[in-house]
Coordinates of C-alpha atoms in Angstrom, one line a residue:
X1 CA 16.5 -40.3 21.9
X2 CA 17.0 -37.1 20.2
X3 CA 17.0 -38.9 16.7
X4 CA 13.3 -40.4 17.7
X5 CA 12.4 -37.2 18.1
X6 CA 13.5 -35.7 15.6
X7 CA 11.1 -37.1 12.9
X8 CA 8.6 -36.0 15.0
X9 CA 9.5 -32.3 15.2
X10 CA 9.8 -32.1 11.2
X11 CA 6.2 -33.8 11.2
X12 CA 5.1 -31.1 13.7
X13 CA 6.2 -28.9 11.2
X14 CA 4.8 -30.6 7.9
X15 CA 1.6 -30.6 10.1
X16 CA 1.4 -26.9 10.6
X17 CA 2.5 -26.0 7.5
X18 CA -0.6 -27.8 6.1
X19 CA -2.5 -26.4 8.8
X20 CA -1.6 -22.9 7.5
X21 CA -2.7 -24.0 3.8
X22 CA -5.2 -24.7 5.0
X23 CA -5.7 -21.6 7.0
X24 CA -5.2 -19.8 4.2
X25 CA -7.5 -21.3 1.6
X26 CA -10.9 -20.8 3.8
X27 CA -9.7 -17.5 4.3
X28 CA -10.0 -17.1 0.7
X29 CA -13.4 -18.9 0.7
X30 CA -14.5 -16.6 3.3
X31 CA -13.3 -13.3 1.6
X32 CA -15.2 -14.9 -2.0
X33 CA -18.3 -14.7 0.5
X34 CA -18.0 -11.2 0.7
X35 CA -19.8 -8.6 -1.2
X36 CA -17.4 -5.9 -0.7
X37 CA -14.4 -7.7 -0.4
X38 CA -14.6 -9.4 -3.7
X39 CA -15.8 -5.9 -5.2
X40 CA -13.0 -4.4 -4.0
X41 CA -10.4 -7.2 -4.8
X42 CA -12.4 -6.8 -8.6
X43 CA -11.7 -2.9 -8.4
X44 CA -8.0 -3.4 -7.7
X45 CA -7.5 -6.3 -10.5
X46 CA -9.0 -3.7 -12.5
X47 CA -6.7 -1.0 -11.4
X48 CA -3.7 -3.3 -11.9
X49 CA -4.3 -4.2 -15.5
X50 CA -4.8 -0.4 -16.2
X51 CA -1.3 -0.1 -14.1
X52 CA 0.6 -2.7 -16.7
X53 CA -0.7 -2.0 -19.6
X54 CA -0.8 2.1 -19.1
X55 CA 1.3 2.8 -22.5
X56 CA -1.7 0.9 -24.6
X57 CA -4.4 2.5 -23.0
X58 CA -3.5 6.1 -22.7
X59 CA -3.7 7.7 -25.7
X60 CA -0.9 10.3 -25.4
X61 CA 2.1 10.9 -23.4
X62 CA 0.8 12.1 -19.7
X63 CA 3.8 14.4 -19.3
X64 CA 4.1 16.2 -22.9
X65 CA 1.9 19.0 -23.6
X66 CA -0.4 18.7 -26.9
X67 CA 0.2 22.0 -28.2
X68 CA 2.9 20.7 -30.8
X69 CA 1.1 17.9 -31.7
X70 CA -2.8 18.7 -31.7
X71 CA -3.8 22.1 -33.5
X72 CA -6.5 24.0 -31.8
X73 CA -6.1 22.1 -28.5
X74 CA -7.6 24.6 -25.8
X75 CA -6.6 24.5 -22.0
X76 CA -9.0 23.2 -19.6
X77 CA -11.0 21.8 -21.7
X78 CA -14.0 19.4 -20.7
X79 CA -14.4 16.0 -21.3
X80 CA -14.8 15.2 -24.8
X81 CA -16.1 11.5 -26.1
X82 CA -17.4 11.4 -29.8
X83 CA -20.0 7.9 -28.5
X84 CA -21.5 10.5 -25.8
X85 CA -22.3 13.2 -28.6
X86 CA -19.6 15.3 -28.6
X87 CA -19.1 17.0 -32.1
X88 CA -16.7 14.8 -34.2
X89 CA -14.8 18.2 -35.6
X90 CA -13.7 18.3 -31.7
X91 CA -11.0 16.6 -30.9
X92 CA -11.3 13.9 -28.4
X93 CA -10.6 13.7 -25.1
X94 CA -12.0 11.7 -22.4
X95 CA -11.5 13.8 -19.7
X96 CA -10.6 16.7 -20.9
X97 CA -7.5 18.8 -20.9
X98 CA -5.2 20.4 -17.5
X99 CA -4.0 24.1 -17.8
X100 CA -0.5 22.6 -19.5
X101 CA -2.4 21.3 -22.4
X102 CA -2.1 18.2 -21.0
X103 CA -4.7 15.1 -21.5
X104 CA -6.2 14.2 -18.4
X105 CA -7.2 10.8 -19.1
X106 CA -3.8 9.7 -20.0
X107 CA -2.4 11.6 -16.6
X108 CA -5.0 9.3 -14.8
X109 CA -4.2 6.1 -16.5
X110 CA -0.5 6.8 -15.6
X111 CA -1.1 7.8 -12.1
X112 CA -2.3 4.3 -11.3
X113 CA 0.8 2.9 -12.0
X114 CA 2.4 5.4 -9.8
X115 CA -0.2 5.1 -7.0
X116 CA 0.2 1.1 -7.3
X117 CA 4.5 1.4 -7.1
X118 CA 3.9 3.9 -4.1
X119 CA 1.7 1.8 -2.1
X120 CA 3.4 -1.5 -1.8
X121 CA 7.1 0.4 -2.3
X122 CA 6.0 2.3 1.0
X123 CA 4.6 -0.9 3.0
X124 CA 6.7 -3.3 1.8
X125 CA 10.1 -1.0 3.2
X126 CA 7.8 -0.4 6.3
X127 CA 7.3 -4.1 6.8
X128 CA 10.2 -5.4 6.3
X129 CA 12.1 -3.0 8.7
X130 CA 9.1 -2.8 11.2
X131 CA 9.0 -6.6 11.3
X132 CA 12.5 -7.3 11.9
X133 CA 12.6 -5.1 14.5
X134 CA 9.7 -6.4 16.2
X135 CA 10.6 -9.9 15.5
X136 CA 14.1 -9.5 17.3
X137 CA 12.4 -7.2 20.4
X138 CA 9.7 -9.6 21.1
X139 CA 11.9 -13.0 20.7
X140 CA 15.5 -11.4 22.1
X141 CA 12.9 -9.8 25.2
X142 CA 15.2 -8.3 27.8
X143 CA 16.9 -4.4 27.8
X144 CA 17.2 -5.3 23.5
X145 CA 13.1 -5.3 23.4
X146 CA 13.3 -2.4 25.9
X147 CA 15.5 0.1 23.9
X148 CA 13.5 -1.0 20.4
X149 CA 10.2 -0.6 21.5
X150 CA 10.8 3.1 23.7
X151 CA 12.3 4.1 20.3
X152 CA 9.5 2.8 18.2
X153 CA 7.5 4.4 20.8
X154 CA 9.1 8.0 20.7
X155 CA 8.5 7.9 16.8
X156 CA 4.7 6.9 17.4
X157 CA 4.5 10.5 19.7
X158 CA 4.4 12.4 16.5
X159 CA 1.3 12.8 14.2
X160 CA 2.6 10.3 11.3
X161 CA 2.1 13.0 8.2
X162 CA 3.5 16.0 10.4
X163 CA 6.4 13.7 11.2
X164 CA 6.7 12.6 6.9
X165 CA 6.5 16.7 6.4
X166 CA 9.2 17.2 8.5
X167 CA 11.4 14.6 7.0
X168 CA 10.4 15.3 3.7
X169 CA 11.6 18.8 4.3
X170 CA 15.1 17.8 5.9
X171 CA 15.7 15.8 2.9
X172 CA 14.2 17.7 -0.2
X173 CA 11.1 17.2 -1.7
X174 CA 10.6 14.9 -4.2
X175 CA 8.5 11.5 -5.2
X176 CA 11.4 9.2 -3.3
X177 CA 12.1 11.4 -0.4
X178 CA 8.1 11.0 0.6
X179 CA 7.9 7.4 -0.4
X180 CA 10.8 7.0 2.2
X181 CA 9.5 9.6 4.8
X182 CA 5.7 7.5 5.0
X183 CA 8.0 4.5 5.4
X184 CA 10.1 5.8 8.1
X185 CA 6.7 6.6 10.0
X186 CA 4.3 3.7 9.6
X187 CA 7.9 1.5 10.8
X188 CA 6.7 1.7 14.5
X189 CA 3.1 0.2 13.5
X190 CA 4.2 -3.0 12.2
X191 CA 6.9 -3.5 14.6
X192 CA 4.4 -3.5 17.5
X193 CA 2.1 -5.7 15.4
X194 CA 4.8 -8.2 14.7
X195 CA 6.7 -8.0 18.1
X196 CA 2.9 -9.0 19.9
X197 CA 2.4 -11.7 17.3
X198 CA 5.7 -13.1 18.6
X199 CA 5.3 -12.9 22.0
X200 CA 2.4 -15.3 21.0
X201 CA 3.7 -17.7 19.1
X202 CA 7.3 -18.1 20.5
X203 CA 5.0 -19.7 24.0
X204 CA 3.5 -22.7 21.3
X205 CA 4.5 -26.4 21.9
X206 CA 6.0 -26.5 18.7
X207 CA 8.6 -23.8 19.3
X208 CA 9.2 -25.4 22.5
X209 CA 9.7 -28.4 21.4
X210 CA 12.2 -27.1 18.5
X211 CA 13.8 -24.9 21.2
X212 CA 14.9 -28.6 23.7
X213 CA 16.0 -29.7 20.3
X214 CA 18.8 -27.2 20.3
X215 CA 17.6 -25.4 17.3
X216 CA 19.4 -21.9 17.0
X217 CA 17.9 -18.9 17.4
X218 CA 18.3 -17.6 14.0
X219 CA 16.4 -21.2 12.7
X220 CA 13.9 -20.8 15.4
X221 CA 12.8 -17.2 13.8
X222 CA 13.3 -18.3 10.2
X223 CA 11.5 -21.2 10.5
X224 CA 9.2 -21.5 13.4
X225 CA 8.2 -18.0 14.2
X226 CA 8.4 -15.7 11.9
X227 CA 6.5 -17.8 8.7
X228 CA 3.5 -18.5 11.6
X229 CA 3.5 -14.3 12.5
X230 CA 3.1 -13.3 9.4
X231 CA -1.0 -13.3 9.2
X232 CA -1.4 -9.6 11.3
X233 CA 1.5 -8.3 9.5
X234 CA -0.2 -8.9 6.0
X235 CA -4.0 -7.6 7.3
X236 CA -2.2 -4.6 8.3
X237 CA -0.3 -4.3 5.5
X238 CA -3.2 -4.7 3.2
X239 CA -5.2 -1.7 5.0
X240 CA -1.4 0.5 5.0
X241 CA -1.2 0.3 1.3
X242 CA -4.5 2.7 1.0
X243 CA -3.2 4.9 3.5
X244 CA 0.1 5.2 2.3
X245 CA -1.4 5.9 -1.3
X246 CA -3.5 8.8 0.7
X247 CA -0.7 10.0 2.6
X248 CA 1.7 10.6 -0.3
X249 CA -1.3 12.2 -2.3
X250 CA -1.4 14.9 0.3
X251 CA 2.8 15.8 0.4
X252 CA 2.5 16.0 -3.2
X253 CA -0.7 18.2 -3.0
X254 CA 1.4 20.7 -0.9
X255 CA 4.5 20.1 -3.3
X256 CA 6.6 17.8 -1.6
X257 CA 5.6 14.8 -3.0
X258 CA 5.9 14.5 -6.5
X259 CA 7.4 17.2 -9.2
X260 CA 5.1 18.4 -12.1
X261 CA 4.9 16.8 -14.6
X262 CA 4.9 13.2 -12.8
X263 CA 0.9 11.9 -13.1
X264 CA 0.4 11.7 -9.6
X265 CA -3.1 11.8 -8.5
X266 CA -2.2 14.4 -5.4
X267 CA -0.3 16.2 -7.6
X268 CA -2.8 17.2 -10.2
X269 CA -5.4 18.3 -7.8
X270 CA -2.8 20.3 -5.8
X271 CA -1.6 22.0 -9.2
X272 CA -5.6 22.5 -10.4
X273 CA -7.0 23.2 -7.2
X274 CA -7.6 27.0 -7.5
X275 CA -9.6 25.9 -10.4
X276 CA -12.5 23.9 -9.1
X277 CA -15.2 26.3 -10.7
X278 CA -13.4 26.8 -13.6
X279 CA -12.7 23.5 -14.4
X280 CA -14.2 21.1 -11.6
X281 CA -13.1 17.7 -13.3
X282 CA -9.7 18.5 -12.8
X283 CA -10.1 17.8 -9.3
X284 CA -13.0 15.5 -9.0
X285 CA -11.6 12.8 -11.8
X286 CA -8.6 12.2 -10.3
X287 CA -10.5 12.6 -6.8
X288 CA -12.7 9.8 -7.8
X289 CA -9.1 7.7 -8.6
X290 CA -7.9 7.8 -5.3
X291 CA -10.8 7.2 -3.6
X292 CA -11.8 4.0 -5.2
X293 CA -8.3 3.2 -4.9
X294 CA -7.9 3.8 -0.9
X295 CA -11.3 2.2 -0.1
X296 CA -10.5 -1.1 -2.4
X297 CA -7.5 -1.4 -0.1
X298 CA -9.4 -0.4 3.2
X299 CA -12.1 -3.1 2.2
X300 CA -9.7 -5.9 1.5
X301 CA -8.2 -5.5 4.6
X302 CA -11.1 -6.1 6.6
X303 CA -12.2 -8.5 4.2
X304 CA -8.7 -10.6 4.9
X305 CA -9.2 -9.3 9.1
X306 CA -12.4 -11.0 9.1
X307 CA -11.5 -14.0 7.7
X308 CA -8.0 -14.5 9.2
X309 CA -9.7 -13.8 12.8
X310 CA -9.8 -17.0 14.6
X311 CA -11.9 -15.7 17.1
X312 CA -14.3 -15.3 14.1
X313 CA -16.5 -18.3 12.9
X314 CA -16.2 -18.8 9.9

């Protein structure tokens, strides 16, 4: 009886494995419907190419100073392009100079890389520890799922960047001590996310069925529940990326983020930021970077929500 039934279980499963495919390719259909998902999904290819090939498109080294290397180079100095009518005995910069002689595009260029590396670094830790956690509490149930959650609980009491600056601060400051510290904090969030999702799908026939087959519990999570609780954790992790990118802006625009001379976009504007009538696109250009960056993210996210949404007709 139980090797009848077996064929049936793994065709169960090659059915909603296709089913998930499936799931997966009129979600993309239905974010390719959407104006500001694909524009923002367009913004962030964009902002990765810039990310790999950084070395080839900025023109000089974003942490070096140009006073060796350019005579007459002048700090703060605006933005510069020969096409746009600037004199051609000026030497050329596209944004301008920083008050280290510094070229600001190239600092720009550079800190999308490091924004990029920060954002999914920071999620990607947060998932994978939030999501374990949440996968054992919600299938394990019992005292186990009441001691993970209280504690994921306690660390939701505290305001999440109060909470990174105070970890940040026990452990130095520095670009890897924030990119931990926003991790440690947005753990809770996913837990919950993925300890609800499997509540859900743990009650399906097909986990039931696997479960009378004496599958382990190790094989049920691996296999059964966690690949078909994945769809909330990636939504969320989409629309995490942008805040993580925003929250590690701001420790490094109070100092405890990343060091000068690193390129990172929260870092420029902290270091320029008594100059915003002296020199106003020290703090706007790289301003206008991290905006486009967090709202691509934010907008893909609820791009993905909307279409993932079975409640949703798509």
């Amino acid at each position: 009886m139980t090797a009848a039934v077996e064929p049936l279980s793994e065709a169960g499963g090659a059915l909603k494995t296709a089913g998930s495919a499936s799931l997966w390719r009129g979600a993309l259909r239905s974010i390719l419907r959407q104006r500001s998902a694909v524009v923002a999904l367009t913004v962030l290819i964009m902002l990765g190419a810039v990310a790999l090939f950084a070395e080839q498109i900025a023109p000089f080294d974003p942490e070096r100073s140009l006073l060796p290397i350019e005579p007459g180079v002048t700090s703060l100095a605006s933005p510069c392009i020969h096409a746009l009518g600037c004199p051609p005995a000026q030497a050329e910069h596209l944004m301008g100079t920083d008050s280290n002689f510094r070229d600001v595009f190239s600092r720009v260029v550079f800190g999308a890389r490091i924004s990029l590396v920060i954002g999914f670094l920071t999620v990607g830790f947060a998932i994978i520890i939030g999501s374990a956690l949440g996968a054992i509490a919600g299938y394990a149930g019992g005292w186990l799922d009441l001691v993970i959650m209280r504690l994921m609980d306690v660390l939701l009491v505290f305001p999440a960047l109060i909470l990174a600056i105070l970890i940040v601060t026990v452990l130095g400051r520095g670009l890897e001590n924030a990119l931990l510290a926003i991790g440690l904090v947005a753990i809770p969030v996913y837990a919950r996310i993925m300890r609800a999702s499997v509540l859900t799908v743990r009650e399906q026939d097909y986990v039931t069925a696997a479960r009378a087959l004496g599958e382990s519990a190790v094989g049920m999570l691996s296999r059964r529940i966690l690949p078909n609780s994945l769809t909330p954790i990636i939504v969320a992790g989409t629309l995490g990326i942008g805040g993580a990118v925003l929250d590690v802006a701001a420790l490094s625009f109070i100092g405890l983020g990343a060091i000068a001379p690193t390129p990172e976009w929260g870092s420029m504007i902290g270091l320029e930021r008594n100059r915003v009538f002296a020199a106003p696109h020290l703090l706007i250009l790289p301003g206008i970077a991290l905006t486009l960056t967090v709202l691509a993210f934010n907008l893909l996210g609820d791009g993905l929500r909307d279409a993932l949404d079975p409640r949703l007709d798509r």
